[in-house]
């Protein structure tokens, strides 16, 4: 079972990302998928987490993910405030939305650090709501590239179900750009 | 059986999908976390025309259930949903719906009762109205929410009693997982139109429905002898006890059409040779299945007996499966303050006097959303085993993952 913890800020869409991941993973062949919010008080801008699990059998654990093998950080400013690497399993992967290099992030320990300019991907297709680039869909492209656990066809289908018309096509385009700019 | 579709959805979305398949005619609800997305989804379908029903917006939960009561009285198939303080606010009508023998289905996205304010999960809300005369069913996962909500209409309409479909707030209501949605054809084959109501409302034959009933039977205006309060209540109790047969029958009927059943009153996992049995209702039972695997790897013959139908209480079914075991550990997500967990107390009473009854231990967990992991359940099981080895017969309720020291 793959256990994933999401770090985002209230309003950034981490819960949406987690739900889309579950759908994309189901479409990519995982029979058991769950995604859940962290059940806190969601204030705009405050650090929040979400949990996802992917497996090839039904998932029977509903508690929060505390020992993730994959961590996704939607905003690199969270690396200083949220304990994004806390409890990570040795050899785990952390995916960070950032313009910095892996070396610049300076994350230590037995983990694989993957970067992707997801914000840039959202801006490239003008995916901006209320002045904020929306990264919650594009991050799935980075997840697909970094882990190989989900297919881009699965990502596109999940986004296509959640959004309609040009909104869907822009979000899919952003995910494709994020996929291409993911670096380990 | 025809193929439905499988989609990744929340528990609330699964409940809404079932309500749509049930072809409800009236929905009335007042928003409260974590229930709100159920009726938000239904209102969107009513607005788009996908669900040809009346959606009545109301100013309170009390009114929401009142609208359901009136619509159900005239023969409509109705739905509402609520949580925690919303359920408490409608409590007067919860009793009315049951006493009036109306086949209302209500989903409860289980949430902690205030004060202090808390929007997160436990089962104190629905447990607090367990005595009101509704059937109460508890769901393990989102698939069971969908299937049970559809089954609830069949149960309610066969017995003329209302049914609460209870599922853990956030843990299921807001967690996505794959859910197979039956085809419309299968749903229609399983759930026929609502039968005629107990009392026909006819403008050409006006009559008083729900009049004052005195203690003793007495003749009505036409001289016909009518039941007193106790007779009406005895018939209600008979109907509720009949659910001990009807709930498994309906589950079997559903399985025959849709290809998926849930065990009726109770369900079990690795129970056959279990010496220690973990008992729970709702998603806690799902997690307990993981805990008993861990316990077995540690050499403890553990199993799970899940409670799906809590009211009526399946005392005979529980006795049959538990007498002869060494120990039973009951996990409650609610408490009868001043005593112990409701399921634990009921189970003790059900086993009382059985010569080979197991020791019953009580534990309370997950109040107000406190995280419960399978490891917490394993730890609690080991404490119960240690107490058993020490010969302890009575002990206070074990509060799991309690951190009074901060």
Coordinates of C-alpha atoms in Angstrom, one line a residue:
Chain A
X1 CA 0.0 0.0 0.0
X2 CA 1.3 3.5 -0.9
X3 CA 0.6 6.1 1.7
X4 CA 0.6 9.7 0.7
X5 CA 0.4 12.9 2.7
X6 CA -0.5 16.2 1.2
X7 CA 0.7 19.6 2.5
X8 CA -1.0 22.7 1.3
X9 CA -2.6 25.9 2.4
X10 CA -6.3 26.4 3.0
X11 CA -7.8 27.4 -0.3
X12 CA -5.0 26.0 -2.4
X13 CA -6.9 22.8 -3.2
X14 CA -4.9 20.0 -1.5
X15 CA -8.1 18.2 -0.7
X16 CA -9.2 18.5 -4.4
X17 CA -5.8 17.2 -5.4
X18 CA -6.0 14.3 -3.1
X19 CA -9.5 13.4 -4.4
X20 CA -8.3 13.7 -8.0
X21 CA -5.3 11.5 -7.2
X22 CA -7.6 8.8 -5.9
X23 CA -9.7 8.9 -9.0
X24 CA -6.6 9.0 -11.3
X25 CA -5.1 6.0 -9.4
X26 CA -8.3 4.0 -9.7
X27 CA -8.3 4.6 -13.4
X28 CA -4.6 3.6 -13.5
X29 CA -5.4 0.2 -12.1
X30 CA -5.4 0.6 -8.3
X31 CA -8.5 -1.3 -7.0
X32 CA -8.3 0.3 -3.5
X33 CA -8.0 4.0 -3.2
X34 CA -8.9 6.5 -0.5
X35 CA -8.4 10.2 0.0
X36 CA -9.5 12.2 3.0
X37 CA -9.0 15.7 4.3
X38 CA -7.3 16.2 7.6
X39 CA -10.5 17.2 9.4
X40 CA -9.1 20.4 10.9
X41 CA -10.5 23.9 10.8
X42 CA -9.9 25.0 7.3
X43 CA -8.8 28.6 7.3
X44 CA -7.6 30.3 4.1
X45 CA -3.8 30.3 4.0
X46 CA -3.3 28.1 7.0
X47 CA -1.3 24.9 6.6
X48 CA -3.5 21.8 6.0
X49 CA -2.8 18.2 5.2
X50 CA -4.7 15.5 3.4
X51 CA -4.1 11.7 3.3
X52 CA -4.3 9.3 0.4
X53 CA -3.8 5.5 0.1
X54 CA -3.4 3.4 -3.0
X55 CA -3.4 -0.4 -3.1
X56 CA -4.4 -3.4 -5.1
X57 CA -7.0 -4.5 -2.5
X58 CA -9.7 -2.6 -0.6
X59 CA -8.3 -0.1 1.9
X60 CA -9.3 -0.7 5.5
X61 CA -7.3 1.9 7.3
X62 CA -9.1 5.3 7.7
X63 CA -6.8 7.1 10.1
X64 CA -4.6 9.9 9.0
X65 CA -1.3 9.0 7.2
X66 CA 1.5 9.4 9.6
X67 CA 4.3 7.3 8.0
X68 CA 4.0 8.3 4.3
X69 CA 6.1 6.9 1.5
X70 CA 5.2 9.8 -0.6
X71 CA 4.7 13.5 0.5
X72 CA 3.4 16.2 -1.8
X73 CA 4.0 19.8 -1.0
X74 CA 1.9 22.3 -2.9
X75 CA 3.8 25.4 -1.7
X76 CA 7.5 25.4 -0.9
X77 CA 6.9 28.1 1.8
X78 CA 5.4 25.2 3.8
X79 CA 8.7 23.4 4.1
X80 CA 9.7 25.9 6.8
X81 CA 6.4 25.7 8.8
X82 CA 4.8 22.3 8.3
X83 CA 6.8 19.2 9.2
X84 CA 6.5 17.9 5.7
X85 CA 9.1 15.1 6.1
X86 CA 7.9 14.0 9.5
X87 CA 7.5 10.2 9.8
X88 CA 8.5 9.6 6.1
X89 CA 9.6 6.1 5.4
X90 CA 13.2 5.6 4.4
X91 CA 13.6 5.9 0.7
X92 CA 10.4 7.8 0.4
X93 CA 9.7 10.5 -2.2
X94 CA 8.8 14.1 -1.5
X95 CA 7.4 16.1 -4.4
X96 CA 7.7 19.9 -4.0
X97 CA 6.1 22.6 -6.1
X98 CA 9.0 25.0 -6.3
X99 CA 11.2 27.0 -8.7
X100 CA 14.2 26.0 -6.6
X101 CA 16.6 23.2 -7.3
X102 CA 16.7 20.0 -5.2
X103 CA 20.0 21.2 -3.8
X104 CA 18.6 24.6 -2.9
X105 CA 15.7 23.0 -0.9
X106 CA 18.3 21.4 1.3
X107 CA 16.1 18.5 2.5
X108 CA 18.2 15.9 4.3
X109 CA 17.6 12.3 5.2
X110 CA 17.1 9.1 3.3
X111 CA 14.5 10.5 0.9
X112 CA 14.2 11.2 -2.8
X113 CA 13.4 14.9 -3.5
X114 CA 11.5 15.7 -6.7
X115 CA 10.8 19.3 -7.8
X116 CA 8.3 20.7 -10.3
X117 CA 7.3 24.3 -11.1
X118 CA 3.6 23.6 -10.8
X119 CA 2.8 27.2 -10.2
X120 CA 4.6 28.0 -13.5
X121 CA 2.6 25.3 -15.2
X122 CA -0.7 26.8 -14.0
X123 CA 0.4 30.3 -15.0
X124 CA 1.4 29.1 -18.5
X125 CA -2.2 28.2 -19.3
X126 CA -3.6 31.2 -17.4
X127 CA -5.1 29.0 -14.7
X128 CA -5.6 31.8 -12.3
X129 CA -8.6 32.3 -9.9
X130 CA -8.9 35.3 -7.7
X131 CA -5.3 36.3 -8.6
X132 CA -4.0 32.9 -7.4
X133 CA -2.5 30.3 -9.8
X134 CA -4.4 27.1 -9.2
X135 CA -2.0 24.2 -8.6
X136 CA -4.4 21.6 -7.4
X137 CA -4.8 19.8 -10.8
X138 CA -1.4 20.5 -12.3
X139 CA 0.3 18.8 -9.3
X140 CA -1.1 15.5 -10.5
X141 CA 1.2 15.8 -13.6
X142 CA 4.2 16.1 -11.2
X143 CA 2.9 13.2 -9.2
X144 CA 2.7 11.0 -12.3
X145 CA 6.2 11.9 -13.4
X146 CA 7.7 11.6 -10.0
X147 CA 6.2 8.2 -9.0
X148 CA 5.0 6.4 -12.1
X149 CA 2.1 5.1 -10.1
X150 CA -0.6 6.9 -12.1
X151 CA -0.8 7.4 -15.8
X152 CA -1.4 10.7 -17.5
X153 CA -4.4 9.1 -19.2
X154 CA -5.8 8.5 -15.7
X155 CA -5.0 12.1 -14.7
X156 CA -6.8 13.5 -17.7
X157 CA -9.8 11.3 -17.2
X158 CA -10.0 12.3 -13.5
X159 CA -9.7 16.0 -14.4
X160 CA -12.2 15.6 -17.2
X161 CA -14.7 14.2 -14.8
X162 CA -14.3 17.0 -12.2
X163 CA -14.2 19.9 -14.7
X164 CA -16.1 20.6 -17.9
X165 CA -15.3 22.4 -21.2
X166 CA -12.4 24.8 -21.3
X167 CA -11.8 24.5 -17.6
X168 CA -11.1 20.8 -18.1
X169 CA -8.8 21.4 -21.1
X170 CA -6.8 24.1 -19.3
X171 CA -6.4 22.0 -16.2
X172 CA -5.3 19.0 -18.3
X173 CA -2.8 21.2 -20.2
X174 CA -1.3 22.5 -16.9
X175 CA -0.9 18.9 -15.6
X176 CA 0.9 18.0 -18.8
X177 CA 3.3 21.0 -18.5
X178 CA 3.9 20.1 -14.8
X179 CA 4.6 16.5 -15.9
X180 CA 7.3 17.7 -18.3
X181 CA 9.0 20.1 -15.9
X182 CA 9.3 17.5 -13.0
X183 CA 13.0 17.0 -12.0
X184 CA 14.6 14.6 -9.5
Chain B
X1 CA -28.2 -8.2 -12.5
X2 CA -26.8 -5.6 -14.9
X3 CA -23.6 -3.8 -14.7
X4 CA -23.5 -0.5 -12.9
X5 CA -20.6 1.9 -12.9
X6 CA -17.8 2.2 -10.4
X7 CA -16.8 5.7 -9.4
X8 CA -14.5 7.2 -6.8
X9 CA -16.7 9.2 -4.4
X10 CA -17.3 10.4 -0.9
X11 CA -19.7 8.7 1.6
X12 CA -22.0 11.7 1.2
X13 CA -22.0 11.3 -2.6
X14 CA -22.7 7.6 -2.2
X15 CA -25.7 8.4 0.1
X16 CA -27.0 11.0 -2.5
X17 CA -26.6 8.5 -5.3
X18 CA -28.7 6.0 -3.4
X19 CA -31.4 8.5 -2.7
X20 CA -31.6 9.4 -6.4
X21 CA -31.8 5.7 -7.3
X22 CA -34.6 5.4 -4.7
X23 CA -36.6 7.9 -6.7
X24 CA -37.4 10.0 -3.6
X25 CA -40.2 12.5 -4.1
X26 CA -39.5 15.0 -1.3
X27 CA -36.2 16.1 0.2
X28 CA -36.1 18.6 3.1
X29 CA -32.9 19.4 4.9
X30 CA -31.0 22.1 6.8
X31 CA -27.3 22.3 6.3
X32 CA -24.9 21.0 9.0
X33 CA -21.3 19.7 8.7
X34 CA -20.5 17.0 7.8
X35 CA -23.9 16.1 6.3
X36 CA -24.4 19.1 4.0
X37 CA -22.8 17.7 0.8
X38 CA -25.5 15.0 0.7
X39 CA -28.3 17.4 0.3
X40 CA -26.2 19.9 -1.8
X41 CA -25.8 17.1 -4.3
X42 CA -29.5 16.3 -4.2
X43 CA -30.5 19.9 -4.6
X44 CA -28.2 20.2 -7.7
X45 CA -30.0 17.1 -9.2
X46 CA -33.4 18.5 -8.4
X47 CA -32.4 21.8 -10.0
X48 CA -31.0 20.1 -13.1
X49 CA -34.1 17.9 -13.4
X50 CA -32.1 14.7 -13.0
X51 CA -34.1 14.0 -9.8
X52 CA -37.8 14.8 -10.3
X53 CA -38.5 15.7 -6.6
X54 CA -39.5 18.6 -4.4
X55 CA -36.6 20.1 -2.5
X56 CA -37.9 22.0 0.4
X57 CA -35.5 24.5 2.0
X58 CA -36.4 25.0 5.7
X59 CA -35.2 27.1 8.6
X60 CA -34.2 24.4 10.9
X61 CA -33.7 20.6 11.3
X62 CA -36.9 20.5 13.3
X63 CA -38.8 21.8 10.2
X64 CA -36.8 19.5 7.9
X65 CA -38.1 16.4 9.6
X66 CA -41.6 18.0 9.9
X67 CA -41.7 18.4 6.2
X68 CA -40.7 14.8 5.8
X69 CA -43.3 13.7 8.3
X70 CA -46.1 15.5 6.5
X71 CA -45.0 14.5 3.0
X72 CA -44.6 10.9 4.2
X73 CA -48.0 11.0 5.7
X74 CA -49.6 11.6 2.4
X75 CA -47.7 8.8 0.7
X76 CA -44.5 10.4 -0.6
X77 CA -41.1 8.7 -0.4
X78 CA -38.9 11.2 1.5
X79 CA -35.4 11.9 2.6
X80 CA -33.5 14.0 5.0
X81 CA -30.0 14.0 6.5
X82 CA -28.4 15.6 9.5
X83 CA -25.6 15.4 12.1
X84 CA -25.1 16.0 15.8
X85 CA -26.8 19.2 17.0
X86 CA -29.1 19.2 14.0
X87 CA -30.3 15.8 15.1
X88 CA -30.7 17.0 18.6
X89 CA -32.7 20.0 17.4
X90 CA -35.1 17.7 15.5
X91 CA -35.4 15.2 18.4
X92 CA -39.0 15.9 19.1
X93 CA -39.9 15.1 15.5
X94 CA -37.6 12.0 15.5
X95 CA -40.0 10.5 18.1
X96 CA -43.0 11.7 16.1
X97 CA -41.8 10.1 12.9
X98 CA -41.4 6.8 14.6
X99 CA -44.6 6.9 16.7
X100 CA -46.6 7.9 13.6
X101 CA -45.1 4.8 11.9
X102 CA -43.8 6.7 8.8
X103 CA -41.2 5.0 6.5
X104 CA -38.8 8.0 6.5
X105 CA -35.1 7.4 5.7
X106 CA -32.6 9.8 7.3
X107 CA -28.9 9.7 6.9
X108 CA -26.8 10.6 9.9
X109 CA -23.2 11.7 9.1
X110 CA -22.1 10.9 12.7
X111 CA -20.6 13.9 14.5
X112 CA -19.7 14.8 18.1
X113 CA -22.3 16.6 20.2
X114 CA -21.5 20.1 21.6
X115 CA -20.3 21.5 23.9
X116 CA -17.5 22.1 23.3
X117 CA -18.1 22.7 19.6
X118 CA -16.6 20.0 17.4
X119 CA -17.6 19.2 13.9
X120 CA -15.7 15.9 13.8
X121 CA -16.7 12.3 14.1
X122 CA -18.0 10.1 16.9
X123 CA -21.4 8.4 17.2
X124 CA -22.9 10.2 20.2
X125 CA -25.5 11.9 18.1
X126 CA -27.4 8.8 16.7
X127 CA -26.8 6.9 19.9
X128 CA -28.6 9.6 21.8
X129 CA -31.8 8.8 19.9
X130 CA -31.5 5.0 19.8
X131 CA -34.6 4.7 22.0
X132 CA -36.9 6.7 19.7
X133 CA -38.2 3.7 17.8
X134 CA -36.2 4.0 14.5
X135 CA -34.2 1.2 12.9
X136 CA -30.5 2.2 13.1
X137 CA -28.0 0.8 10.6
X138 CA -24.3 1.6 10.8
X139 CA -22.1 1.5 7.7
X140 CA -18.5 0.3 7.3
X141 CA -17.5 2.1 4.1
X142 CA -19.0 4.2 1.3
X143 CA -20.2 1.2 -0.7
X144 CA -22.2 0.1 2.3
X145 CA -23.6 3.6 2.7
X146 CA -25.0 3.5 -0.9
X147 CA -26.3 -0.1 -0.6
X148 CA -27.8 0.4 2.9
X149 CA -29.5 3.6 2.0
X150 CA -31.4 1.8 -0.8
X151 CA -32.1 -1.1 1.5
X152 CA -33.4 1.3 4.2
X153 CA -36.4 2.3 2.0
X154 CA -37.3 -1.3 1.5
X155 CA -37.0 -2.0 5.3
X156 CA -38.9 1.2 6.3
X157 CA -41.7 0.6 3.8
X158 CA -42.2 -3.1 4.7
X159 CA -42.5 -2.3 8.4
X160 CA -43.8 1.3 8.5
X161 CA -40.9 2.4 10.7
X162 CA -38.3 5.0 9.9
X163 CA -34.7 4.1 9.3
X164 CA -31.5 6.0 10.2
X165 CA -28.5 5.2 8.0
X166 CA -25.5 6.1 10.2
X167 CA -22.0 6.7 8.8
X168 CA -19.0 8.2 10.3
X169 CA -18.6 11.9 9.6
X170 CA -15.4 12.8 7.6
X171 CA -14.0 9.3 8.0
X172 CA -16.5 8.2 5.4
X173 CA -18.6 11.3 4.6
X174 CA -15.6 13.2 3.2
X175 CA -13.3 10.3 2.3
X176 CA -13.4 9.2 -1.3
X177 CA -13.2 5.5 -2.3
X178 CA -14.4 3.4 -5.2
X179 CA -18.2 2.8 -5.1
X180 CA -20.2 0.6 -7.5
X181 CA -23.5 2.3 -8.4
X182 CA -26.2 -0.1 -9.4
X183 CA -28.0 0.5 -12.6
X184 CA -31.4 2.2 -12.5
X185 CA -32.9 -1.0 -13.7
X186 CA -31.5 -3.0 -10.8
X187 CA -32.5 -0.3 -8.3
X188 CA -36.0 -0.3 -9.6
X189 CA -36.2 -4.1 -9.6
X190 CA -35.1 -4.1 -5.9
X191 CA -37.1 -1.2 -4.7
X192 CA -40.7 -1.0 -5.9
X193 CA -42.9 2.0 -5.5
X194 CA -43.8 2.9 -2.0
X195 CA -46.9 0.9 -0.8
X196 CA -50.0 2.7 0.3
X197 CA -49.5 4.6 3.6
X198 CA -51.0 3.2 6.7
X199 CA -53.6 5.9 6.7
X200 CA -55.0 7.2 3.4
X201 CA -55.3 10.9 3.2
X202 CA -58.4 11.7 1.2
X203 CA -59.9 15.2 0.8
X204 CA -63.3 13.6 0.4
X205 CA -63.0 11.6 3.6
X206 CA -61.3 14.1 6.1
X207 CA -60.1 12.7 9.3
X208 CA -57.9 13.5 12.2
X209 CA -54.5 11.8 12.0
X210 CA -52.4 11.4 15.1
X211 CA -55.1 12.4 17.6
X212 CA -54.6 12.4 21.4
X213 CA -54.7 8.8 22.7
X214 CA -55.5 8.1 26.3
X215 CA -54.1 5.4 28.4
X216 CA -56.9 2.8 27.8
X217 CA -58.5 1.6 24.7
X218 CA -61.8 3.4 23.9
X219 CA -64.4 3.7 21.3
X220 CA -64.1 6.3 18.6
X221 CA -67.0 8.5 17.3
X222 CA -68.4 5.6 15.2
X223 CA -68.3 3.2 18.2
X224 CA -65.3 1.3 17.0
X225 CA -62.8 0.3 19.7
X226 CA -59.4 2.0 19.3
X227 CA -56.1 1.2 20.9
X228 CA -54.8 3.0 23.9
X229 CA -51.2 4.4 24.1
X230 CA -49.7 1.1 25.3
X231 CA -51.3 -0.9 22.6
X232 CA -50.0 1.4 19.9
X233 CA -46.5 1.3 21.5
X234 CA -46.6 -2.5 21.7
X235 CA -47.4 -2.7 18.0
X236 CA -44.5 -0.3 17.3
X237 CA -42.2 -2.5 19.4
X238 CA -43.4 -5.6 17.4
X239 CA -42.7 -3.8 14.1
X240 CA -39.2 -2.9 15.3
X241 CA -38.5 -6.4 16.5
X242 CA -39.7 -7.7 13.2
X243 CA -36.8 -5.8 11.7
X244 CA -34.6 -8.5 13.1
X245 CA -36.0 -10.7 10.4
X246 CA -36.6 -8.0 7.7
X247 CA -33.2 -6.4 7.8
X248 CA -31.4 -9.7 6.8
X249 CA -34.2 -10.6 4.3
X250 CA -33.9 -7.2 2.6
X251 CA -30.1 -7.6 2.5
X252 CA -30.6 -11.0 0.8
X253 CA -33.1 -9.6 -1.7
X254 CA -30.6 -6.8 -2.5
X255 CA -27.8 -9.3 -3.0
X256 CA -30.0 -11.3 -5.3
X257 CA -30.6 -8.3 -7.5
X258 CA -27.4 -6.3 -7.2
X259 CA -24.9 -9.1 -6.3
X260 CA -23.7 -7.6 -3.1
X261 CA -24.8 -8.2 0.5
X262 CA -23.7 -6.9 3.9
X263 CA -24.6 -9.7 6.3
X264 CA -27.9 -8.2 7.6
X265 CA -27.8 -7.6 11.4
X266 CA -24.1 -8.3 12.0
X267 CA -21.0 -9.2 10.1
X268 CA -17.8 -11.0 11.0
X269 CA -14.2 -11.3 10.1
X270 CA -11.8 -14.1 11.1
X271 CA -14.4 -15.0 13.8
X272 CA -14.6 -18.8 13.3
X273 CA -11.9 -19.7 15.8
X274 CA -11.5 -16.4 17.6
X275 CA -11.0 -16.4 21.3
X276 CA -10.9 -12.7 21.6
X277 CA -13.6 -10.8 19.7
X278 CA -13.5 -7.1 18.8
X279 CA -17.0 -5.6 18.5
X280 CA -17.7 -2.2 16.8
X281 CA -20.2 -0.4 14.6
X282 CA -19.3 1.6 11.6
X283 CA -15.9 2.3 10.1
X284 CA -14.3 1.4 13.3
X285 CA -15.2 -2.2 12.4
X286 CA -13.3 -1.8 9.1
X287 CA -10.2 -0.8 11.0
X288 CA -10.7 -3.6 13.5
X289 CA -10.3 -6.1 10.6
X290 CA -6.7 -4.8 10.3
X291 CA -6.2 -4.9 14.0
X292 CA -7.1 -8.6 14.3
X293 CA -4.7 -9.5 11.5
X294 CA -1.9 -7.9 13.6
X295 CA -3.1 -9.6 16.7
X296 CA -3.1 -13.0 14.9
X297 CA 0.5 -12.4 13.7
X298 CA 1.3 -11.9 17.4
X299 CA -0.3 -15.2 18.3
X300 CA -3.7 -14.0 19.6
X301 CA -6.7 -15.7 18.1
X302 CA -8.7 -12.6 17.4
X303 CA -11.7 -11.8 15.2
X304 CA -14.3 -9.1 14.5
X305 CA -18.0 -9.1 15.1
X306 CA -19.4 -6.0 13.5
X307 CA -22.8 -4.5 14.4
X308 CA -24.6 -3.3 11.4
X309 CA -28.1 -3.1 12.9
X310 CA -28.0 -1.5 16.4
X311 CA -31.7 -0.9 16.7
X312 CA -33.4 -3.3 17.0
X313 CA -30.5 -4.8 19.0
X314 CA -29.5 -8.2 17.5
X315 CA -29.2 -9.8 21.0
X316 CA -29.9 -13.4 19.9
X317 CA -27.5 -13.2 16.9
X318 CA -24.8 -11.8 19.2
X319 CA -25.3 -14.4 21.8
X320 CA -25.1 -17.2 19.2
X321 CA -21.8 -15.9 18.0
X322 CA -20.2 -14.8 21.3
X323 CA -21.1 -17.4 23.9
X324 CA -18.2 -19.7 24.4
X325 CA -15.5 -17.2 23.5
X326 CA -13.0 -16.1 26.1
X327 CA -13.3 -12.4 25.8
X328 CA -15.1 -9.6 24.0
X329 CA -13.7 -6.1 23.6
X330 CA -16.4 -3.5 22.6
X331 CA -15.3 -0.3 21.0
X332 CA -17.8 2.5 21.4
X333 CA -17.6 6.0 19.8
X334 CA -20.1 7.2 22.3
X335 CA -20.7 7.1 26.0
X336 CA -23.7 7.0 28.3
X337 CA -22.2 9.6 30.5
X338 CA -22.1 8.3 34.1
X339 CA -22.0 4.7 32.9
X340 CA -20.3 3.2 29.9
X341 CA -20.5 2.8 26.1
X342 CA -24.0 2.1 24.7
X343 CA -23.0 -1.0 22.7
X344 CA -21.0 -2.4 25.5
X345 CA -23.8 -2.0 28.0
X346 CA -26.3 -3.6 25.6
X347 CA -24.0 -6.5 24.8
X348 CA -23.4 -7.2 28.5
X349 CA -27.2 -7.3 29.1
X350 CA -27.6 -9.6 26.1
X351 CA -25.0 -12.1 27.4
X352 CA -26.2 -11.9 31.0
X353 CA -27.0 -15.2 32.6
X354 CA -25.4 -17.3 29.8
X355 CA -23.4 -20.0 31.5
X356 CA -20.5 -19.8 29.1
X357 CA -20.5 -16.1 28.5
X358 CA -17.2 -14.3 27.7
X359 CA -15.8 -11.6 29.8
X360 CA -16.9 -8.3 28.2
X361 CA -14.5 -5.3 28.2
X362 CA -15.5 -1.8 27.2
X363 CA -13.4 0.8 25.5
X364 CA -14.3 4.3 24.2
X365 CA -12.4 5.9 21.4
X366 CA -12.5 8.5 18.6
X367 CA -14.6 11.0 20.5
X368 CA -14.7 14.4 18.7
X369 CA -12.6 13.1 15.8
X370 CA -9.6 11.8 17.9
X371 CA -7.6 9.7 15.4
X372 CA -8.0 5.9 15.9
X373 CA -5.5 3.7 14.1
X374 CA -5.6 -0.1 13.9
X375 CA -2.5 0.0 16.3
X376 CA -4.6 1.8 18.9
X377 CA -7.1 -1.1 18.7
X378 CA -4.3 -3.7 19.0
X379 CA -3.0 -1.9 22.1
X380 CA -6.4 -1.9 23.7
X381 CA -6.9 -5.6 22.9
X382 CA -3.5 -6.4 24.6
X383 CA -4.6 -4.4 27.7
X384 CA -7.9 -6.3 27.8
X385 CA -6.0 -9.6 27.5
X386 CA -3.6 -8.6 30.3
X387 CA -6.6 -7.7 32.5
X388 CA -8.1 -11.1 31.6
X389 CA -4.9 -13.0 32.6
X390 CA -4.8 -11.0 35.8
X391 CA -8.3 -12.2 36.6
X392 CA -9.9 -8.8 36.6
X393 CA -13.7 -9.1 36.1
X394 CA -14.7 -5.4 36.2
X395 CA -12.7 -2.4 35.2
X396 CA -13.5 1.2 34.2
X397 CA -14.0 1.9 30.4
X398 CA -10.7 2.1 28.7
X399 CA -10.3 5.5 27.1
X400 CA -8.1 4.9 24.0
X401 CA -5.5 7.5 23.0
X402 CA -6.5 9.8 25.9
X403 CA -3.8 12.3 26.7
X404 CA -4.9 14.2 29.8
X405 CA -1.3 15.3 30.4
X406 CA -1.1 17.1 27.1

